[in-house]
Amino acid sequence: MSSSLSAFSDTPMATINTEVKLLAAFRRDSHHDKVYLAGREYVGEGGQASVLPLIWKIKQQIGADPTLHPEYPSPLGLQEFSRRATELALGRDSSALVENRVVGVQTVGTAGAVRLGAELLKHCSSWNGPVLLSSPCDESLPHIFEAAGVRDVQHYRYWDGEHRGVSMEKMLEDLEKAPEQSVVVLYAAGHYPTGADLSQEEWKGVIDVLVRRRLLPFLLLPAQGLCSGDVELDSWALRYCVSLGLELLCAQSFSHSFGLYGERVGHLLCVLKENSNQLAVQSQAEKIIQTLWSRPPVESARVVTTVLSNPAHLVEWQEGLKGTVERCMLMRERLREKLRLIGSPGSWEHLIKLGGLFCCIGLTVQQVEFLLKRKHIYVLPGGCLNVSAINSRNLDYVSESIHQALTSQP
Amino acid sequence: MSLFREVPLAAPVAVFKLTADFREDPAPNKVNLGVGAYRTDEGKPWVLPVVKKVEKMIAEDNSLNHEYLPILGLPEFRSSASKIALGEDSPAILEKRVGAVQCLGGTGALKIGAEFLRRWYNGNDNTKTPIYVSAPTWENHNAVFANAGFEDIRPYKYWDAQKRGLDLSGFLGDLESAPEYSIFVLHACAHNPTGTDPSHDEWKQIAEVMKVRFSLFAFFDSAYQGFASGNLEKDAWAVRFFVSQGFEILCAQSFSKNFGLYNERVGNLTVVAKDEDNVNRVLSQMEKIVRITWSNPPSQGARLVAITLTTPELFNEWKDNVKTMADRVLLMRAELKARLLSLGTPGTWEHITQQIGMFSFTGLNPKQVEYLVKEKHIYLMASGRINMCGLTTKNIDYVAESIHEAVTRVQ
């Protein structure tokens, strides 16, 4: 007789991920003024994630295209997509492309790209860590590396909540101490969750250390074009590294820049020092992908490809991006203004220094708790929040609540 | 110095290489009997009419939410997909001891299941739990479980080349002697690559042994439901039987073939446990695993499948479309066998029509296969596996004659 004991009886309940917990709590919250500022998607003034009319149109066209066949794509994804994604990131005339030193692979979102990159590093080289992540970082990042078999995960100091900015001194100190061949994860633009990016001068300082200490950069580019409104500006750090001949990995996502959140369009770039092992690395990537998801979903990669390969679409898309960026900037400015007017302690200039979806107010644990429990305002740890979820209806409530948190809580 | 300086070139996957070689072959009469995807009688991929209809509906629906899906996937997809595997009125579903995770195709479902089992089954992070896969099996099974960390992946006896059928006593013997807690990967129907499934009676014997050896775990791979016999219920018999006997199982479902959604990566991992509490704990851990693999799944394909499965007229239309595909395969099987018999090709050919699903293990040896590929431009796997979907009314005579030549000229 079969045992009455479950094969899963020793499986413990998993601790819930912060974002999942926050969203569940928000949904259960019946408070009239509740505001959710911890989401990942760009939401418009009306509070909904929306689709660019252009994207909508292209999706319909693709749906009606009789020449497109339902077949298994290559595990590496659509070749044309990869080409366009690579060119968008590196620039068409990048030396790395000309010298054929780039491996580009379509992945399932950023998570998939990071996972693939981590597995490639682990399985294709003698590298065994450490990987250095910013403090704070996306909660999943350490676990993605661990899942790929990299146990040695460390952090470098990055965001300074007290001064509301990046602490360059501490960051450089930590990078100097890193063992040679450490992999350092850096956001080329659009740092999550703080939104705090480095200036070009600061980048030069960081890259200097990377070169000297022989550290390998693993850049994240989750929203190219959505930070400054300019795709080339947002990829400056990446292109600068490449121009110096650095070997690097770069995980790209098209979720934000194309409003294709649910479709998981990602890409991994691997820029090698030599082109002699380009095919070998690509073949290993293919092998690893077959054990992860076999092949990526194709339709939305087609949408992205269609936009990126058509000059008129490109213009329309970039204009859409600018609109998004402008609204984010507007909400940042209005938040800063409000906080200044109310007399909230501290400087709020950092809010408008940079663009993109995320910014960090710099709040203590108690202050975040206050916002959550007493004001029903949901933000990420440290007071990081998605500015697009602020709108004319909730701006006053949000800024007043932040003020109260700062002045009444330690 | 490059971190990647010592990367070896990975060996190409056999079936991809076959397709690549086929593409490069200029011969006008070439035939591709390699990769596992459906083809019409014109040799073309087929967009199921119901899929076209629902795609249009989705494209025109501007009330749709464009946000990230929940980590575990689209709820309506997960529940309707599990119902397809287990039956709408499955007692396990009524007893709330069924859960599901939307995954990237069947491979993704196997991946999440494998990662979960490695972390939480038979201890914590026990990489030594033996994984048994059929001899032969889909070549990617090994890689998925190995990459999930399992160190001991073994074959269980399955295909008897002599009698061109199931080696049941070998299979049962391996079940009887397997170490405790071994995991057995079972093909729910339309075994890949042999096309040979256990009969109901044989499944009962397999289940009997697994009941006695109650620590063994059944992980079903269901990639062809509906495609094998043309009937969803028939093709789910083994899975449902196991559940009715009280087994806990994982079942990796793929909707690539039966919906023709090869490139949208629609899969579902169904979990059947002893009770709801176990299901909840398992799902919570699977959610964590999904988060670090692809974070959340793609919505397009899942939405399409969910709408189809939960709308009666569309569901019926889908069943018809599936039957159309299955019927064409059955027809090609009958036609191929008939021709081989009429040509008087040496050997028995009953297995062509006894085998089920997309694939047939012809019994051709590697030399004969090589002859077919090189001399006749007919591409099939070295194992002798052919994809029946590659056969059409236009090429079947050529293929039959070529097989005849291969068998008579090459030993």
PDB file of N, CA and C in Angstrom, chain A residues 57-112:
ATOM      1  N   LYS A  57      -0.317  48.300 -32.838  1.00  0.00           N
ATOM      2  CA  LYS A  57      -0.496  48.150 -34.283  1.00  0.00           C
ATOM      3  C   LYS A  57       0.394  47.031 -34.819  1.00  0.00           C
ATOM      4  N   ILE A  58       1.638  47.031 -34.399  1.00  0.00           N
ATOM      5  CA  ILE A  58       2.576  46.034 -34.899  1.00  0.00           C
ATOM      6  C   ILE A  58       2.170  44.637 -34.445  1.00  0.00           C
ATOM      7  N   LYS A  59       1.691  44.523 -33.217  1.00  0.00           N
ATOM      8  CA  LYS A  59       1.242  43.216 -32.727  1.00  0.00           C
ATOM      9  C   LYS A  59       0.124  42.687 -33.613  1.00  0.00           C
ATOM     10  N   GLN A  60      -0.784  43.549 -33.985  1.00  0.00           N
ATOM     11  CA  GLN A  60      -1.890  43.112 -34.837  1.00  0.00           C
ATOM     12  C   GLN A  60      -1.401  42.690 -36.204  1.00  0.00           C
ATOM     13  N   GLN A  61      -0.444  43.464 -36.738  1.00  0.00           N
ATOM     14  CA  GLN A  61       0.118  43.124 -38.040  1.00  0.00           C
ATOM     15  C   GLN A  61       0.773  41.751 -38.008  1.00  0.00           C
ATOM     16  N   ILE A  62       1.547  41.532 -36.981  1.00  0.00           N
ATOM     17  CA  ILE A  62       2.260  40.262 -36.870  1.00  0.00           C
ATOM     18  C   ILE A  62       1.261  39.123 -36.733  1.00  0.00           C
ATOM     19  N   GLY A  63       0.216  39.362 -35.930  1.00  0.00           N
ATOM     20  CA  GLY A  63      -0.821  38.349 -35.746  1.00  0.00           C
ATOM     21  C   GLY A  63      -1.473  37.960 -37.063  1.00  0.00           C
ATOM     22  N   ALA A  64      -1.609  38.936 -37.969  1.00  0.00           N
ATOM     23  CA  ALA A  64      -2.300  38.660 -39.225  1.00  0.00           C
ATOM     24  C   ALA A  64      -1.367  38.227 -40.352  1.00  0.00           C
ATOM     25  N   ASP A  65      -0.075  38.168 -40.061  1.00  0.00           N
ATOM     26  CA  ASP A  65       0.899  37.856 -41.114  1.00  0.00           C
ATOM     27  C   ASP A  65       0.879  36.372 -41.478  1.00  0.00           C
ATOM     28  N   PRO A  66       0.482  36.044 -42.709  1.00  0.00           N
ATOM     29  CA  PRO A  66       0.360  34.635 -43.073  1.00  0.00           C
ATOM     30  C   PRO A  66       1.688  33.937 -43.338  1.00  0.00           C
ATOM     31  N   THR A  67       2.761  34.727 -43.447  1.00  0.00           N
ATOM     32  CA  THR A  67       4.031  34.075 -43.755  1.00  0.00           C
ATOM     33  C   THR A  67       4.768  33.611 -42.504  1.00  0.00           C
ATOM     34  N   LEU A  68       4.229  33.948 -41.335  1.00  0.00           N
ATOM     35  CA  LEU A  68       4.926  33.553 -40.114  1.00  0.00           C
ATOM     36  C   LEU A  68       4.503  32.169 -39.681  1.00  0.00           C
ATOM     37  N   HIS A  69       5.468  31.318 -39.473  1.00  0.00           N
ATOM     38  CA  HIS A  69       5.160  29.924 -39.190  1.00  0.00           C
ATOM     39  C   HIS A  69       5.289  29.544 -37.739  1.00  0.00           C
ATOM     40  N   PRO A  70       4.378  28.695 -37.267  1.00  0.00           N
ATOM     41  CA  PRO A  70       4.518  28.165 -35.916  1.00  0.00           C
ATOM     42  C   PRO A  70       5.561  27.059 -35.896  1.00  0.00           C
ATOM     43  N   GLU A  71       6.775  27.432 -35.611  1.00  0.00           N
ATOM     44  CA  GLU A  71       7.843  26.433 -35.550  1.00  0.00           C
ATOM     45  C   GLU A  71       8.719  26.724 -34.366  1.00  0.00           C
ATOM     46  N   TYR A  72       9.457  25.726 -33.955  1.00  0.00           N
ATOM     47  CA  TYR A  72      10.412  25.965 -32.883  1.00  0.00           C
ATOM     48  C   TYR A  72      11.485  26.942 -33.362  1.00  0.00           C
ATOM     49  N   PRO A  73      11.704  28.027 -32.630  1.00  0.00           N
ATOM     50  CA  PRO A  73      12.828  28.885 -32.970  1.00  0.00           C
ATOM     51  C   PRO A  73      14.118  28.239 -32.468  1.00  0.00           C
ATOM     52  N   SER A  74      15.231  28.788 -32.853  1.00  0.00           N
ATOM     53  CA  SER A  74      16.495  28.306 -32.322  1.00  0.00           C
ATOM     54  C   SER A  74      16.531  28.556 -30.814  1.00  0.00           C
ATOM     55  N   PRO A  75      17.262  27.741 -30.067  1.00  0.00           N
ATOM     56  CA  PRO A  75      17.398  28.031 -28.638  1.00  0.00           C
ATOM     57  C   PRO A  75      17.970  29.424 -28.397  1.00  0.00           C
ATOM     58  N   LEU A  76      18.735  29.934 -29.359  1.00  0.00           N
ATOM     59  CA  LEU A  76      19.329  31.263 -29.183  1.00  0.00           C
ATOM     60  C   LEU A  76      18.331  32.375 -29.493  1.00  0.00           C
ATOM     61  N   GLY A  77      17.132  32.002 -29.954  1.00  0.00           N
ATOM     62  CA  GLY A  77      16.111  32.985 -30.251  1.00  0.00           C
ATOM     63  C   GLY A  77      16.185  33.470 -31.683  1.00  0.00           C
ATOM     64  N   LEU A  78      15.525  34.587 -31.951  1.00  0.00           N
ATOM     65  CA  LEU A  78      15.491  35.133 -33.308  1.00  0.00           C
ATOM     66  C   LEU A  78      16.799  35.851 -33.607  1.00  0.00           C
ATOM     67  N   GLN A  79      17.410  35.458 -34.691  1.00  0.00           N
ATOM     68  CA  GLN A  79      18.713  36.025 -35.041  1.00  0.00           C
ATOM     69  C   GLN A  79      18.618  37.526 -35.297  1.00  0.00           C
ATOM     70  N   GLU A  80      17.569  37.896 -36.013  1.00  0.00           N
ATOM     71  CA  GLU A  80      17.412  39.308 -36.370  1.00  0.00           C
ATOM     72  C   GLU A  80      17.175  40.154 -35.124  1.00  0.00           C
ATOM     73  N   PHE A  81      16.416  39.616 -34.181  1.00  0.00           N
ATOM     74  CA  PHE A  81      16.193  40.320 -32.920  1.00  0.00           C
ATOM     75  C   PHE A  81      17.527  40.540 -32.223  1.00  0.00           C
ATOM     76  N   SER A  82      18.314  39.486 -32.172  1.00  0.00           N
ATOM     77  CA  SER A  82      19.594  39.558 -31.491  1.00  0.00           C
ATOM     78  C   SER A  82      20.494  40.605 -32.125  1.00  0.00           C
ATOM     79  N   ARG A  83      20.486  40.627 -33.425  1.00  0.00           N
ATOM     80  CA  ARG A  83      21.314  41.610 -34.146  1.00  0.00           C
ATOM     81  C   ARG A  83      20.901  43.031 -33.767  1.00  0.00           C
ATOM     82  N   ARG A  84      19.599  43.287 -33.791  1.00  0.00           N
ATOM     83  CA  ARG A  84      19.110  44.637 -33.496  1.00  0.00           C
ATOM     84  C   ARG A  84      19.339  45.004 -32.043  1.00  0.00           C
ATOM     85  N   ALA A  85      19.118  44.028 -31.158  1.00  0.00           N
ATOM     86  CA  ALA A  85      19.306  44.294 -29.729  1.00  0.00           C
ATOM     87  C   ALA A  85      20.760  44.623 -29.443  1.00  0.00           C
ATOM     88  N   THR A  86      21.646  43.881 -30.099  1.00  0.00           N
ATOM     89  CA  THR A  86      23.085  44.100 -29.925  1.00  0.00           C
ATOM     90  C   THR A  86      23.476  45.477 -30.446  1.00  0.00           C
ATOM     91  N   GLU A  87      22.974  45.828 -31.614  1.00  0.00           N
ATOM     92  CA  GLU A  87      23.303  47.138 -32.184  1.00  0.00           C
ATOM     93  C   GLU A  87      22.755  48.270 -31.332  1.00  0.00           C
ATOM     94  N   LEU A  88      21.578  48.074 -30.777  1.00  0.00           N
ATOM     95  CA  LEU A  88      20.981  49.113 -29.940  1.00  0.00           C
ATOM     96  C   LEU A  88      21.867  49.378 -28.735  1.00  0.00           C
ATOM     97  N   ALA A  89      22.396  48.298 -28.166  1.00  0.00           N
ATOM     98  CA  ALA A  89      23.211  48.446 -26.966  1.00  0.00           C
ATOM     99  C   ALA A  89      24.602  48.979 -27.276  1.00  0.00           C
ATOM    100  N   LEU A  90      25.244  48.390 -28.288  1.00  0.00           N
ATOM    101  CA  LEU A  90      26.658  48.711 -28.521  1.00  0.00           C
ATOM    102  C   LEU A  90      26.885  49.808 -29.550  1.00  0.00           C
ATOM    103  N   GLY A  91      25.857  50.068 -30.362  1.00  0.00           N
ATOM    104  CA  GLY A  91      26.093  50.972 -31.482  1.00  0.00           C
ATOM    105  C   GLY A  91      26.562  50.155 -32.663  1.00  0.00           C
ATOM    106  N   ARG A  92      26.019  50.466 -33.842  1.00  0.00           N
ATOM    107  CA  ARG A  92      26.260  49.649 -35.025  1.00  0.00           C
ATOM    108  C   ARG A  92      27.743  49.517 -35.382  1.00  0.00           C
ATOM    109  N   ASP A  93      28.503  50.586 -35.114  1.00  0.00           N
ATOM    110  CA  ASP A  93      29.911  50.539 -35.538  1.00  0.00           C
ATOM    111  C   ASP A  93      30.860  50.213 -34.383  1.00  0.00           C
ATOM    112  N   SER A  94      30.337  49.551 -33.385  1.00  0.00           N
ATOM    113  CA  SER A  94      31.170  49.175 -32.251  1.00  0.00           C
ATOM    114  C   SER A  94      32.323  48.281 -32.707  1.00  0.00           C
ATOM    115  N   SER A  95      33.477  48.539 -32.157  1.00  0.00           N
ATOM    116  CA  SER A  95      34.656  47.743 -32.529  1.00  0.00           C
ATOM    117  C   SER A  95      34.422  46.263 -32.232  1.00  0.00           C
ATOM    118  N   ALA A  96      33.706  46.002 -31.151  1.00  0.00           N
ATOM    119  CA  ALA A  96      33.468  44.605 -30.777  1.00  0.00           C
ATOM    120  C   ALA A  96      32.675  43.892 -31.862  1.00  0.00           C
ATOM    121  N   LEU A  97      31.730  44.605 -32.480  1.00  0.00           N
ATOM    122  CA  LEU A  97      30.923  44.009 -33.536  1.00  0.00           C
ATOM    123  C   LEU A  97      31.750  43.819 -34.792  1.00  0.00           C
ATOM    124  N   VAL A  98      32.508  44.853 -35.119  1.00  0.00           N
ATOM    125  CA  VAL A  98      33.330  44.788 -36.320  1.00  0.00           C
ATOM    126  C   VAL A  98      34.313  43.621 -36.221  1.00  0.00           C
ATOM    127  N   GLU A  99      34.842  43.428 -35.017  1.00  0.00           N
ATOM    128  CA  GLU A  99      35.828  42.357 -34.815  1.00  0.00           C
ATOM    129  C   GLU A  99      35.181  41.016 -34.484  1.00  0.00           C
ATOM    130  N   ASN A 100      33.858  40.976 -34.549  1.00  0.00           N
ATOM    131  CA  ASN A 100      33.121  39.718 -34.331  1.00  0.00           C
ATOM    132  C   ASN A 100      33.429  39.079 -32.976  1.00  0.00           C
ATOM    133  N   ARG A 101      33.437  39.911 -31.955  1.00  0.00           N
ATOM    134  CA  ARG A 101      33.755  39.398 -30.606  1.00  0.00           C
ATOM    135  C   ARG A 101      32.520  39.359 -29.716  1.00  0.00           C
ATOM    136  N   VAL A 102      31.336  39.410 -30.338  1.00  0.00           N
ATOM    137  CA  VAL A 102      30.123  39.505 -29.534  1.00  0.00           C
ATOM    138  C   VAL A 102      29.254  38.271 -29.706  1.00  0.00           C
ATOM    139  N   VAL A 103      28.795  37.731 -28.582  1.00  0.00           N
ATOM    140  CA  VAL A 103      27.786  36.684 -28.619  1.00  0.00           C
ATOM    141  C   VAL A 103      26.498  37.316 -28.109  1.00  0.00           C
ATOM    142  N   GLY A 104      25.430  37.223 -28.903  1.00  0.00           N
ATOM    143  CA  GLY A 104      24.159  37.797 -28.486  1.00  0.00           C
ATOM    144  C   GLY A 104      23.105  36.713 -28.449  1.00  0.00           C
ATOM    145  N   VAL A 105      22.361  36.626 -27.352  1.00  0.00           N
ATOM    146  CA  VAL A 105      21.387  35.544 -27.190  1.00  0.00           C
ATOM    147  C   VAL A 105      20.074  36.093 -26.656  1.00  0.00           C
ATOM    148  N   GLN A 106      18.978  35.752 -27.296  1.00  0.00           N
ATOM    149  CA  GLN A 106      17.674  36.151 -26.779  1.00  0.00           C
ATOM    150  C   GLN A 106      17.376  35.346 -25.516  1.00  0.00           C
ATOM    151  N   THR A 107      16.837  36.028 -24.485  1.00  0.00           N
ATOM    152  CA  THR A 107      16.559  35.324 -23.232  1.00  0.00           C
ATOM    153  C   THR A 107      15.147  35.640 -22.751  1.00  0.00           C
ATOM    154  N   VAL A 108      14.761  34.987 -21.683  1.00  0.00           N
ATOM    155  CA  VAL A 108      13.445  35.248 -21.104  1.00  0.00           C
ATOM    156  C   VAL A 108      13.629  36.353 -20.062  1.00  0.00           C
ATOM    157  N   GLY A 109      13.503  37.602 -20.497  1.00  0.00           N
ATOM    158  CA  GLY A 109      13.630  38.739 -19.584  1.00  0.00           C
ATOM    159  C   GLY A 109      15.034  38.913 -19.036  1.00  0.00           C
ATOM    160  N   THR A 110      15.162  39.903 -18.119  1.00  0.00           N
ATOM    161  CA  THR A 110      16.462  40.169 -17.493  1.00  0.00           C
ATOM    162  C   THR A 110      16.882  38.997 -16.628  1.00  0.00           C
ATOM    163  N   ALA A 111      15.917  38.444 -15.866  1.00  0.00           N
ATOM    164  CA  ALA A 111      16.242  37.321 -14.977  1.00  0.00           C
ATOM    165  C   ALA A 111      16.869  36.194 -15.788  1.00  0.00           C
ATOM    166  N   GLY A 112      16.270  35.892 -16.911  1.00  0.00           N
ATOM    167  CA  GLY A 112      16.797  34.845 -17.782  1.00  0.00           C
ATOM    168  C   GLY A 112      18.185  35.182 -18.290  1.00  0.00           C
TER     169      GLY A 112
END
